[in-house]
């Protein structure tokens, strides 16, 4: 691991200002992904700003009936929160499908959104990777790409975003709240938070330099039947091959977001009109234009089948 | 000259670990001290097993390395060092965490319990006693992590934290074999003592595996 200096931030604005002032500084909260990458020298911050002391660990009901989740709320606490279990079960289910008990105890809401891809070529510093080393090429293309994206990729990158929580938040239309180094705040709809790789896969979010996530807000509960199905190589503690988040109302209308298929949580609002017509029609619409590799073309069929299972389960719950 | 039989278990483990490290990791991993700048030293004070500890550490020191190399509490084990195996599990602030994926300096004022703090050979924690009774281990390397994790799992169930296999999010979870196994998926046992580990935990929980 490279050497780095360390400070404990006192306020969000101070943390953001410090990050903008020091070139190569990074925030650290749970640290479960950042330290993993620092040990491999994929991340080499010269300065760490510990944000754990900031009072951003509350879950509050907002005047409009929605929920404000502090950036530092641990994954365990968010999944176990009574209001989340009751009103946003999709979010609880997605969180509980991710990582291990130990990691969920440390991992934070903001950190979960900011975790980096698990692409094996990104992790192997001997291999070319445009995300780790811009311009070096992509070893996943022509390599082993079973885990990789089937849609939204580019010639530069076919990595997937590994988060389960973010897929649920995309279906729930969450908003990311931030503070910038000059002290101003802004709200970023989750749909615009994560980026597709394009020709700059190393830029993964719409955050600016030094910008710090302070909370994530959820609109007032939308009800319906909420399910999160995650298909993976083992029953627990593995990243998704594909995952399906479903919110479905009594009339059959609803929302669908997918994990494991793209560089960001994948949702196509216009495709949701196909939901009453079933899994094949919906999967075809959500994954229209998919470009799978030889290794991961199974994911296209797997999305349809997982969607079929989820819709059958939802129907059973409504009856 | 030292006879082969005289090599103690610790030396053997060290030799074994060195061999494993040389073959199991890419060259980049062995270059952990390749920072060009001088190490940055930072002070941290926390409580470990009821005892206040003040250390001046290279900021890069993980909680795991601080416990093992600086406080000589070698019960906590280093397996993968990347949060995948759970051998380094300790309880910090009442919660189980991977001590390899957190920096020691991030634990200012924290209260940490390691396997040494749960019990002693003379006065074992009920979970330690149950692991012995049910043979919840073979080589023993993952055992401190398994025990710390199992103790915390029972607390999590008591606190009503749901899991991936909880059928209903609005009903308090109960200790069942399926619940325990799901919650312990972050602790790997390559000897495969899982069924005995589950029986040990079930006994402490007051149910049957």
Short mmCIF file of C-alpha atoms in Angstrom, two decimals:
data_model
loop_
_atom_site.label_atom_id
_atom_site.label_comp_id
_atom_site.label_asym_id
_atom_site.label_seq_id
_atom_site.Cartn_x
_atom_site.Cartn_y
_atom_site.Cartn_z
CA UNK A 1 0.00 0.00 0.00
CA UNK A 2 1.26 3.52 -0.77
CA UNK A 3 1.75 5.90 2.11
CA UNK A 4 -0.90 8.50 2.84
CA UNK A 5 -1.67 11.19 5.37
CA UNK A 6 -4.91 11.07 7.33
CA UNK A 7 -7.38 13.48 8.88
CA UNK A 8 -10.74 13.25 10.63
CA UNK A 9 -13.21 15.73 9.13
CA UNK A 10 -15.47 17.76 11.43
CA UNK A 11 -18.16 18.99 9.02
CA UNK A 12 -19.31 17.93 5.55
CA UNK A 13 -18.33 21.30 4.03
CA UNK A 14 -14.88 21.11 5.62
CA UNK A 15 -14.44 17.59 4.27
CA UNK A 16 -15.42 18.67 0.75
CA UNK A 17 -13.10 21.69 0.90
CA UNK A 18 -10.18 19.52 2.04
CA UNK A 19 -10.81 17.04 -0.77
CA UNK A 20 -10.77 19.82 -3.37
CA UNK A 21 -7.64 21.39 -1.87
CA UNK A 22 -5.49 18.26 -1.78
CA UNK A 23 -4.88 16.64 -5.14
CA UNK A 24 -5.22 12.87 -4.78
CA UNK A 25 -7.29 12.99 -1.58
CA UNK A 26 -10.14 10.55 -1.01
CA UNK A 27 -12.96 10.30 1.50
CA UNK A 28 -13.09 7.14 3.59
CA UNK A 29 -16.18 5.90 5.44
CA UNK A 30 -16.67 2.12 5.72
CA UNK A 31 -13.49 1.62 3.69
CA UNK A 32 -14.39 -1.94 2.71
CA UNK A 33 -13.89 -1.32 -1.01
CA UNK A 34 -11.34 1.50 -0.89
CA UNK A 35 -8.88 -0.33 1.39
CA UNK A 36 -9.25 -3.49 -0.66
CA UNK A 37 -8.21 -1.49 -3.74
CA UNK A 38 -5.46 0.40 -1.89
CA UNK A 39 -3.81 -2.88 -0.87
CA UNK A 40 -3.63 -3.77 -4.57
CA UNK A 41 -2.45 -0.22 -5.39
CA UNK A 42 -5.36 0.23 -7.76
CA UNK A 43 -6.37 3.17 -5.58
CA UNK A 44 -3.40 5.26 -4.42
CA UNK A 45 -4.73 8.25 -2.46
CA UNK A 46 -2.08 10.53 -0.94
CA UNK A 47 -4.48 11.72 1.73
CA UNK A 48 -7.52 10.14 3.40
CA UNK A 49 -10.34 12.24 4.84
CA UNK A 50 -12.17 10.13 7.41
CA UNK A 51 -15.83 11.21 7.29
CA UNK A 52 -17.07 8.80 9.96
CA UNK A 53 -17.29 11.58 12.54
CA UNK A 54 -19.77 13.60 10.48
CA UNK A 55 -23.30 13.40 11.85
CA UNK A 56 -24.71 11.76 8.73
CA UNK A 57 -25.93 8.51 10.25
CA UNK A 58 -29.64 9.24 10.74
CA UNK A 59 -32.73 8.03 8.90
CA UNK A 60 -35.44 10.70 9.02
CA UNK A 61 -38.98 11.03 7.69
CA UNK A 62 -39.29 14.10 5.45
CA UNK A 63 -42.28 16.48 5.37
CA UNK A 64 -43.49 14.91 2.08
CA UNK A 65 -43.58 11.45 3.68
CA UNK A 66 -40.35 10.31 2.06
CA UNK A 67 -37.21 9.18 3.86
CA UNK A 68 -33.82 10.87 4.14
CA UNK A 69 -31.05 8.31 4.64
CA UNK A 70 -27.77 9.77 5.91
CA UNK A 71 -24.68 8.98 3.84
CA UNK A 72 -23.11 7.15 6.79
CA UNK A 73 -26.06 4.89 7.61
CA UNK A 74 -24.59 1.39 7.56
CA UNK A 75 -26.11 -1.16 5.20
CA UNK A 76 -27.19 -3.33 8.16
CA UNK A 77 -29.04 -0.42 9.79
CA UNK A 78 -30.76 0.65 6.59
CA UNK A 79 -31.94 -2.92 5.86
CA UNK A 80 -33.16 -3.37 9.44
CA UNK A 81 -34.88 0.02 9.79
CA UNK A 82 -38.55 -0.58 10.59
CA UNK A 83 -39.78 2.08 8.13
CA UNK A 84 -37.64 0.65 5.34
CA UNK A 85 -38.77 -2.91 6.03
CA UNK A 86 -42.42 -1.81 6.02
CA UNK A 87 -42.56 0.85 3.28
CA UNK A 88 -39.52 0.11 1.09
CA UNK A 89 -39.09 -3.70 1.39
CA UNK A 90 -37.36 -3.73 -2.00
CA UNK A 91 -34.49 -1.77 -0.47
CA UNK A 92 -34.19 -4.06 2.55
CA UNK A 93 -34.18 -7.12 0.30
CA UNK A 94 -31.54 -5.72 -2.03
CA UNK A 95 -29.26 -4.76 0.86
CA UNK A 96 -29.62 -8.16 2.51
CA UNK A 97 -28.78 -9.88 -0.78
CA UNK A 98 -25.43 -8.08 -0.90
CA UNK A 99 -22.04 -8.81 0.69
CA UNK A 100 -21.62 -10.52 4.09
CA UNK A 101 -22.82 -9.63 7.58
CA UNK A 102 -19.41 -8.21 8.50
CA UNK A 103 -19.27 -6.02 5.38
CA UNK A 104 -22.84 -4.75 5.78
CA UNK A 105 -21.96 -3.67 9.33
CA UNK A 106 -19.25 -1.37 7.94
CA UNK A 107 -20.42 -0.42 4.45
CA UNK A 108 -22.28 2.89 4.21
CA UNK A 109 -25.11 4.13 2.02
CA UNK A 110 -22.89 6.56 0.10
CA UNK A 111 -20.00 4.11 -0.11
CA UNK A 112 -22.28 1.45 -1.54
CA UNK A 113 -23.23 3.81 -4.39
CA UNK A 114 -19.55 4.60 -4.97
CA UNK A 115 -18.15 1.08 -4.95
CA UNK A 116 -16.10 0.21 -7.99
CA UNK A 117 -16.55 -2.60 -10.47
CA UNK A 118 -15.50 -6.14 -9.60
CA UNK A 119 -14.22 -6.79 -13.12
CA UNK A 120 -11.28 -9.19 -12.68
CA UNK A 121 -9.21 -7.20 -15.21
CA UNK A 122 -9.74 -3.98 -13.27
CA UNK A 123 -8.43 -5.83 -10.19
CA UNK A 124 -5.41 -7.34 -11.98
CA UNK A 125 -2.82 -4.61 -12.38
CA UNK A 126 -0.92 -6.73 -14.92
CA UNK A 127 -3.80 -6.42 -17.38
CA UNK A 128 -4.95 -3.54 -19.56
CA UNK A 129 -7.94 -1.66 -18.17
CA UNK A 130 -9.31 1.68 -19.37
CA UNK A 131 -11.04 2.20 -16.04
CA UNK A 132 -7.89 1.73 -13.94
CA UNK A 133 -5.44 3.16 -16.46
CA UNK A 134 -7.23 5.27 -19.10
CA UNK A 135 -6.12 4.53 -22.65
CA UNK A 136 -4.47 1.18 -21.82
CA UNK A 137 -7.22 -0.90 -23.46
CA UNK A 138 -9.76 -3.40 -22.21
CA UNK A 139 -8.70 -6.95 -21.39
CA UNK A 140 -12.28 -8.05 -20.75
CA UNK A 141 -13.06 -7.79 -24.44
CA UNK A 142 -11.82 -11.05 -25.89
CA UNK A 143 -11.09 -12.21 -22.35
CA UNK A 144 -13.31 -14.05 -19.90
CA UNK A 145 -16.43 -11.91 -19.82
CA UNK A 146 -19.04 -14.07 -18.13
CA UNK A 147 -19.69 -11.46 -15.39
CA UNK A 148 -19.68 -8.47 -17.72
CA UNK A 149 -22.21 -6.05 -19.13
CA UNK A 150 -24.64 -7.04 -21.88
CA UNK A 151 -26.00 -3.55 -22.47
CA UNK A 152 -24.80 0.04 -22.26
CA UNK A 153 -21.14 -0.91 -22.69
CA UNK A 154 -18.66 0.77 -25.01
CA UNK A 155 -15.54 -0.12 -26.95
CA UNK A 156 -13.60 1.07 -23.90
CA UNK A 157 -15.33 -0.85 -21.12
CA UNK A 158 -17.89 -3.60 -20.46
CA UNK A 159 -17.67 -3.62 -16.66
CA UNK A 160 -20.76 -3.91 -14.47
CA UNK A 161 -21.72 -1.98 -11.36
CA UNK A 162 -21.74 -4.45 -8.45
CA UNK A 163 -24.28 -2.84 -6.10
CA UNK A 164 -27.60 -4.43 -5.21
CA UNK A 165 -28.71 -1.44 -3.11
CA UNK A 166 -28.31 0.94 -6.05
CA UNK A 167 -30.61 -1.20 -8.22
CA UNK A 168 -33.38 -0.92 -5.61
CA UNK A 169 -32.75 2.81 -5.28
CA UNK A 170 -33.02 3.23 -9.04
CA UNK A 171 -36.43 1.51 -9.00
CA UNK A 172 -37.47 3.68 -6.05
CA UNK A 173 -36.41 6.93 -7.82
CA UNK A 174 -34.00 7.94 -5.07
CA UNK A 175 -32.14 11.26 -5.09
CA UNK A 176 -28.51 11.74 -4.04
CA UNK A 177 -27.85 14.88 -1.97
CA UNK A 178 -24.36 16.36 -1.90
CA UNK A 179 -22.25 19.25 -0.67
CA UNK A 180 -19.60 20.82 -2.87
CA UNK A 181 -16.23 22.32 -1.85
CA UNK A 182 -17.68 25.87 -1.99
CA UNK A 183 -20.33 24.79 0.53
CA UNK A 184 -23.24 24.71 -1.93
CA UNK A 185 -25.51 21.70 -2.02
CA UNK A 186 -27.27 19.93 -4.87
CA UNK A 187 -29.60 17.02 -5.56
CA UNK A 188 -28.82 14.44 -8.22
CA UNK A 189 -31.56 12.02 -9.38
CA UNK A 190 -30.18 8.48 -9.10
CA UNK A 191 -30.82 7.99 -12.83
CA UNK A 192 -28.21 10.68 -13.51
CA UNK A 193 -25.80 9.68 -10.76
CA UNK A 194 -24.04 6.71 -12.36
CA UNK A 195 -22.62 7.08 -15.88
CA UNK A 196 -22.29 4.72 -18.80
CA UNK A 197 -18.63 4.06 -19.67
CA UNK A 198 -18.48 5.75 -23.09
CA UNK A 199 -14.87 6.69 -23.82
CA UNK A 200 -14.13 7.65 -20.20
CA UNK A 201 -14.94 4.60 -18.06
CA UNK A 202 -12.71 5.92 -15.27
CA UNK A 203 -15.35 8.58 -14.58
CA UNK A 204 -18.13 6.59 -12.94
CA UNK A 205 -20.48 9.16 -11.43
CA UNK A 206 -21.62 12.73 -12.00
CA UNK A 207 -19.91 13.87 -8.77
CA UNK A 208 -17.47 16.76 -9.18
CA UNK A 209 -14.03 16.96 -7.61
CA UNK A 210 -14.35 17.09 -3.81
CA UNK A 211 -18.13 16.73 -3.88
CA UNK A 212 -19.38 14.73 -0.87
CA UNK A 213 -22.60 12.73 -0.63
CA UNK A 214 -24.49 13.77 2.50
CA UNK A 215 -27.68 11.71 2.11
CA UNK A 216 -29.95 9.77 -0.19
CA UNK A 217 -33.66 10.59 -0.20
CA UNK A 218 -36.50 8.26 -1.10
CA UNK A 219 -39.84 9.65 -2.34
CA UNK A 220 -42.91 8.84 -0.28
CA UNK A 221 -43.73 5.12 -0.33
CA UNK A 222 -45.25 3.86 -3.58
CA UNK A 223 -46.67 0.62 -2.16
CA UNK A 224 -47.27 -2.29 -4.51
CA UNK A 225 -45.62 -5.65 -4.40
CA UNK A 226 -41.86 -5.24 -4.05
CA UNK A 227 -39.42 -8.06 -4.81
CA UNK A 228 -35.68 -8.35 -5.39
CA UNK A 229 -34.36 -11.51 -7.02
CA UNK A 230 -30.63 -12.06 -7.28
CA UNK A 231 -29.17 -14.90 -9.36
CA UNK A 232 -25.57 -15.79 -8.56
CA UNK A 233 -23.06 -18.63 -8.59
CA UNK A 234 -23.55 -19.48 -4.91
CA UNK A 235 -26.47 -18.98 -2.54
CA UNK A 236 -24.89 -16.21 -0.47
CA UNK A 237 -22.02 -13.70 -0.52
CA UNK A 238 -21.50 -13.47 -4.29
CA UNK A 239 -22.04 -10.75 -6.87
CA UNK A 240 -25.07 -10.97 -9.12
CA UNK A 241 -24.99 -12.57 -12.52
CA UNK A 242 -28.30 -10.78 -12.93
CA UNK A 243 -30.72 -9.28 -10.45
CA UNK A 244 -34.26 -8.02 -10.90
CA UNK A 245 -35.94 -5.36 -8.76
CA UNK A 246 -39.71 -5.23 -9.21
CA UNK A 247 -42.38 -2.89 -7.87
CA UNK A 248 -45.76 -3.93 -9.20
CA UNK A 249 -49.20 -2.45 -8.52
CA UNK A 250 -52.52 -4.33 -8.47
CA UNK A 251 -53.35 -3.34 -12.07
CA UNK A 252 -50.13 -4.97 -13.30
CA UNK A 253 -48.28 -1.72 -13.95
CA UNK A 254 -44.97 -1.17 -12.24
CA UNK A 255 -41.24 -0.61 -12.38
CA UNK A 256 -38.31 -2.87 -13.18
CA UNK A 257 -34.60 -2.29 -12.62
CA UNK A 258 -31.79 -4.74 -13.35
CA UNK A 259 -28.42 -5.39 -11.75
CA UNK A 260 -25.45 -7.28 -13.16
CA UNK A 261 -26.15 -6.32 -16.77
CA UNK A 262 -24.68 -2.82 -17.19
CA UNK A 263 -22.20 -0.21 -15.99
CA UNK A 264 -24.97 1.19 -13.81
CA UNK A 265 -28.31 0.02 -12.40
CA UNK A 266 -30.31 -0.60 -15.58
CA UNK A 267 -33.83 0.79 -15.88
CA UNK A 268 -35.74 1.79 -19.02
CA UNK A 269 -38.94 3.55 -17.94
CA UNK A 270 -40.59 3.27 -21.38
CA UNK A 271 -40.12 -0.52 -21.32
CA UNK A 272 -42.24 -0.79 -18.17
CA UNK A 273 -45.39 -0.37 -20.26
CA UNK A 274 -44.78 -3.96 -21.35
CA UNK A 275 -45.10 -5.32 -17.78
CA UNK A 276 -48.78 -6.36 -18.06
CA UNK A 277 -47.80 -8.39 -21.15
CA UNK A 278 -45.38 -10.52 -19.16
CA UNK A 279 -41.71 -11.36 -18.81
CA UNK A 280 -40.76 -11.93 -22.46
CA UNK A 281 -42.24 -8.65 -23.66
CA UNK A 282 -40.72 -6.75 -20.71
CA UNK A 283 -37.27 -8.34 -20.98
CA UNK A 284 -37.20 -7.70 -24.74
CA UNK A 285 -38.04 -4.04 -24.15
CA UNK A 286 -35.63 -3.49 -21.20
CA UNK A 287 -32.73 -5.16 -22.99
CA UNK A 288 -33.45 -3.84 -26.50
CA UNK A 289 -30.12 -3.24 -28.21
CA UNK A 290 -28.20 -5.58 -25.91
CA UNK A 291 -24.74 -6.57 -27.14
CA UNK A 292 -23.69 -9.58 -25.07
CA UNK A 293 -20.34 -11.30 -25.54
CA UNK A 294 -19.96 -14.99 -26.34
CA UNK A 295 -19.40 -15.62 -22.60
CA UNK A 296 -22.39 -13.74 -21.25
CA UNK A 297 -25.15 -14.09 -23.83
CA UNK A 298 -26.85 -16.39 -21.30
CA UNK A 299 -27.61 -13.28 -19.23
CA UNK A 300 -30.21 -12.09 -21.75
CA UNK A 301 -32.22 -15.29 -21.34
CA UNK A 302 -31.53 -15.30 -17.60
CA UNK A 303 -33.06 -11.82 -17.22
CA UNK A 304 -36.23 -13.01 -18.96
CA UNK A 305 -36.47 -16.14 -16.81
CA UNK A 306 -35.72 -14.30 -13.57
CA UNK A 307 -38.32 -11.71 -14.50
CA UNK A 308 -40.81 -14.55 -15.14
CA UNK A 309 -40.11 -15.96 -11.68
CA UNK A 310 -40.44 -12.55 -10.04
CA UNK A 311 -43.70 -11.75 -11.84
CA UNK A 312 -45.13 -15.15 -10.89
CA UNK A 313 -44.16 -14.55 -7.26
CA UNK A 314 -45.70 -11.07 -7.34
CA UNK A 315 -48.94 -12.43 -8.78
CA UNK A 316 -49.08 -15.06 -6.06
CA UNK A 317 -48.55 -12.39 -3.38
CA UNK A 318 -51.38 -10.26 -4.77
CA UNK A 319 -53.88 -13.13 -4.91
CA UNK B 1 20.94 -28.42 14.16
CA UNK B 2 17.22 -28.33 14.59
CA UNK B 3 15.54 -31.64 14.07
CA UNK B 4 12.44 -31.57 11.88
CA UNK B 5 10.35 -32.84 14.78
CA UNK B 6 11.56 -29.93 16.92
CA UNK B 7 10.01 -27.32 14.66
CA UNK B 8 7.13 -25.98 16.65
CA UNK B 9 3.68 -25.45 15.27
CA UNK B 10 4.11 -21.70 15.02
CA UNK B 11 7.28 -21.93 12.92
CA UNK B 12 5.60 -24.46 10.70
CA UNK B 13 2.60 -22.19 10.21
CA UNK B 14 4.86 -19.25 9.37
CA UNK B 15 6.80 -21.33 6.83
CA UNK B 16 3.54 -22.60 5.36
CA UNK B 17 2.06 -19.15 5.12
CA UNK B 18 5.18 -17.81 3.40
CA UNK B 19 4.98 -20.54 0.79
CA UNK B 20 1.31 -19.91 0.23
CA UNK B 21 1.91 -16.18 -0.11
CA UNK B 22 4.61 -16.73 -2.70
CA UNK B 23 2.37 -18.81 -4.90
CA UNK B 24 -1.15 -17.56 -4.29
CA UNK B 25 -0.85 -13.87 -5.05
CA UNK B 26 0.15 -11.83 -8.08
CA UNK B 27 3.45 -9.91 -7.82
CA UNK B 28 1.65 -6.65 -7.15
CA UNK B 29 0.35 -7.86 -3.82
CA UNK B 30 3.77 -8.62 -2.37
CA UNK B 31 4.75 -5.01 -3.06
CA UNK B 32 2.72 -3.69 -0.17
CA UNK B 33 5.55 -1.51 1.15
CA UNK B 34 6.34 0.13 -2.15
CA UNK B 35 5.23 3.60 -1.06
CA UNK B 36 7.91 6.05 -2.11
CA UNK B 37 7.02 8.73 0.43
CA UNK B 38 8.02 8.29 4.09
CA UNK B 39 5.46 6.55 6.29
CA UNK B 40 3.01 8.83 8.05
CA UNK B 41 2.65 8.06 11.76
CA UNK B 42 -0.63 8.75 13.51
CA UNK B 43 -1.71 8.20 17.11
CA UNK B 44 -4.80 6.25 18.06
CA UNK B 45 -6.33 5.17 21.36
CA UNK B 46 -8.91 2.44 21.66
CA UNK B 47 -10.01 -0.21 24.09
CA UNK B 48 -9.20 -3.82 23.32
CA UNK B 49 -10.74 -6.53 25.50
CA UNK B 50 -11.37 -4.03 28.27
CA UNK B 51 -7.85 -2.57 28.23
CA UNK B 52 -7.04 0.93 27.00
CA UNK B 53 -4.37 0.92 24.27
CA UNK B 54 -2.51 3.91 22.82
CA UNK B 55 -0.50 3.31 19.69
CA UNK B 56 1.52 5.38 17.23
CA UNK B 57 1.01 3.66 13.89
CA UNK B 58 1.85 3.98 10.23
CA UNK B 59 -1.50 5.19 8.85
CA UNK B 60 -1.53 2.13 6.56
CA UNK B 61 -1.83 -0.27 9.52
CA UNK B 62 -5.08 -2.18 9.42
CA UNK B 63 -6.89 -2.93 12.67
CA UNK B 64 -5.92 -6.57 12.09
CA UNK B 65 -2.19 -5.78 11.88
CA UNK B 66 -2.43 -3.47 14.90
CA UNK B 67 -3.98 -6.28 16.94
CA UNK B 68 -1.56 -8.95 15.79
CA UNK B 69 1.75 -7.15 15.27
CA UNK B 70 1.53 -4.29 17.75
CA UNK B 71 -0.62 -5.67 20.57
CA UNK B 72 0.47 -9.29 19.97
CA UNK B 73 -3.10 -10.52 20.11
CA UNK B 74 -2.49 -13.22 17.53
CA UNK B 75 -5.76 -15.05 18.10
CA UNK B 76 -7.32 -12.99 15.30
CA UNK B 77 -6.10 -14.49 12.04
CA UNK B 78 -5.10 -13.08 8.68
CA UNK B 79 -6.54 -15.21 5.88
CA UNK B 80 -7.16 -13.45 2.59
CA UNK B 81 -6.58 -9.88 3.89
CA UNK B 82 -9.35 -8.72 1.52
CA UNK B 83 -12.56 -9.32 3.46
CA UNK B 84 -13.45 -12.50 1.64
CA UNK B 85 -12.71 -15.20 4.23
CA UNK B 86 -13.76 -13.80 7.63
CA UNK B 87 -10.77 -15.19 9.57
CA UNK B 88 -10.05 -11.65 10.84
CA UNK B 89 -13.55 -11.07 12.27
CA UNK B 90 -13.59 -9.08 15.51
CA UNK B 91 -16.36 -7.26 17.34
CA UNK B 92 -16.00 -3.45 17.28
CA UNK B 93 -18.58 -1.31 19.05
CA UNK B 94 -20.72 -4.43 19.47
CA UNK B 95 -20.66 -5.34 15.77
CA UNK B 96 -18.70 -7.94 13.87
CA UNK B 97 -16.40 -6.52 11.21
CA UNK B 98 -13.52 -7.65 9.01
CA UNK B 99 -10.52 -6.20 10.85
CA UNK B 100 -8.44 -6.48 7.66
CA UNK B 101 -10.62 -3.94 5.81
CA UNK B 102 -10.45 -1.12 8.31
CA UNK B 103 -7.59 1.12 9.36
CA UNK B 104 -6.54 1.13 13.02
CA UNK B 105 -6.51 4.95 13.06
CA UNK B 106 -10.21 4.93 12.16
CA UNK B 107 -11.03 3.33 15.52
CA UNK B 108 -10.25 6.22 17.87
CA UNK B 109 -12.27 5.67 21.09
CA UNK B 110 -13.72 2.37 19.85
CA UNK B 111 -14.25 -0.75 21.97
CA UNK B 112 -12.91 -3.88 20.34
CA UNK B 113 -13.38 -7.49 21.42
CA UNK B 114 -11.17 -10.21 19.97
CA UNK B 115 -11.27 -13.96 20.57
CA UNK B 116 -8.92 -13.39 23.55
CA UNK B 117 -11.50 -11.06 25.10
CA UNK B 118 -14.44 -13.42 24.76
CA UNK B 119 -13.04 -15.99 27.16
CA UNK B 120 -9.93 -17.79 28.39
CA UNK B 121 -9.08 -21.50 28.35
CA UNK B 122 -10.13 -21.61 32.03
CA UNK B 123 -13.26 -19.49 31.59
CA UNK B 124 -14.51 -20.03 28.08
CA UNK B 125 -17.32 -18.05 26.50
CA UNK B 126 -20.33 -20.36 25.97
CA UNK B 127 -19.70 -20.20 22.21
CA UNK B 128 -16.07 -21.25 22.66
CA UNK B 129 -17.15 -24.14 24.90
CA UNK B 130 -19.77 -25.21 22.37
CA UNK B 131 -17.22 -25.18 19.53
CA UNK B 132 -15.01 -27.50 21.59
CA UNK B 133 -17.92 -29.78 22.51
CA UNK B 134 -19.21 -30.04 18.93
CA UNK B 135 -15.82 -30.18 17.20
CA UNK B 136 -16.60 -26.95 15.34
CA UNK B 137 -13.17 -26.90 13.69
CA UNK B 138 -10.38 -29.00 12.26
CA UNK B 139 -7.23 -26.98 11.57
CA UNK B 140 -8.51 -24.12 13.71
CA UNK B 141 -7.31 -21.25 11.56
CA UNK B 142 -10.75 -19.81 10.81
CA UNK B 143 -12.08 -20.61 14.30
CA UNK B 144 -11.49 -17.28 16.11
CA UNK B 145 -13.31 -15.50 13.28
CA UNK B 146 -16.08 -18.10 13.24
CA UNK B 147 -16.61 -17.75 17.01
CA UNK B 148 -16.59 -13.92 17.01
CA UNK B 149 -18.97 -13.95 14.07
CA UNK B 150 -21.29 -16.55 15.63
CA UNK B 151 -21.49 -14.58 18.90
CA UNK B 152 -22.44 -11.44 16.94
CA UNK B 153 -24.94 -13.34 14.77
CA UNK B 154 -26.92 -14.38 17.87
CA UNK B 155 -26.99 -10.71 18.95
CA UNK B 156 -28.14 -9.62 15.48
CA UNK B 157 -31.01 -12.11 15.54
CA UNK B 158 -31.96 -10.92 19.05
CA UNK B 159 -31.90 -7.31 17.82
CA UNK B 160 -34.31 -8.22 15.00
CA UNK B 161 -31.92 -7.67 12.09
CA UNK B 162 -33.42 -9.57 9.12
CA UNK B 163 -31.41 -11.67 6.65
CA UNK B 164 -31.62 -12.68 3.01
CA UNK B 165 -33.46 -15.89 3.99
CA UNK B 166 -35.94 -14.29 6.41
CA UNK B 167 -39.32 -15.11 4.86
CA UNK B 168 -41.07 -12.07 6.29
CA UNK B 169 -39.35 -8.73 6.93
CA UNK B 170 -41.96 -7.72 9.52
CA UNK B 171 -41.69 -10.77 11.78
CA UNK B 172 -38.71 -10.89 14.18
CA UNK B 173 -36.20 -13.46 12.91
CA UNK B 174 -35.56 -16.66 14.86
CA UNK B 175 -32.44 -18.79 15.07
CA UNK B 176 -32.77 -21.55 12.49
CA UNK B 177 -30.16 -23.53 10.64
CA UNK B 178 -30.95 -21.65 7.41
CA UNK B 179 -30.76 -18.26 9.15
CA UNK B 180 -27.44 -19.12 10.78
CA UNK B 181 -25.86 -20.44 7.60
CA UNK B 182 -26.90 -17.38 5.58
CA UNK B 183 -25.61 -14.99 8.22
CA UNK B 184 -22.28 -16.86 8.45
CA UNK B 185 -21.56 -16.79 4.70
CA UNK B 186 -18.74 -14.30 5.27
CA UNK B 187 -16.78 -16.89 7.29
CA UNK B 188 -15.14 -19.55 5.17
CA UNK B 189 -13.94 -22.88 6.65
CA UNK B 190 -11.85 -24.77 4.12
CA UNK B 191 -11.84 -27.86 6.35
CA UNK B 192 -15.63 -27.85 6.02
CA UNK B 193 -16.60 -27.94 9.70
CA UNK B 194 -19.79 -26.04 8.91
CA UNK B 195 -22.32 -28.54 10.23
CA UNK B 196 -20.52 -28.78 13.58
CA UNK B 197 -20.20 -24.99 13.75
CA UNK B 198 -23.95 -24.73 13.18
CA UNK B 199 -24.61 -27.28 15.95
CA UNK B 200 -22.38 -25.38 18.36
CA UNK B 201 -24.19 -22.10 17.65
CA UNK B 202 -27.58 -23.80 17.87
CA UNK B 203 -26.75 -25.09 21.33
CA UNK B 204 -25.79 -21.60 22.51
CA UNK B 205 -28.95 -20.19 20.92
CA UNK B 206 -30.97 -22.80 22.82
CA UNK B 207 -32.30 -24.61 19.76
CA UNK B 208 -31.32 -27.54 17.56
CA UNK B 209 -29.34 -27.16 14.35
#
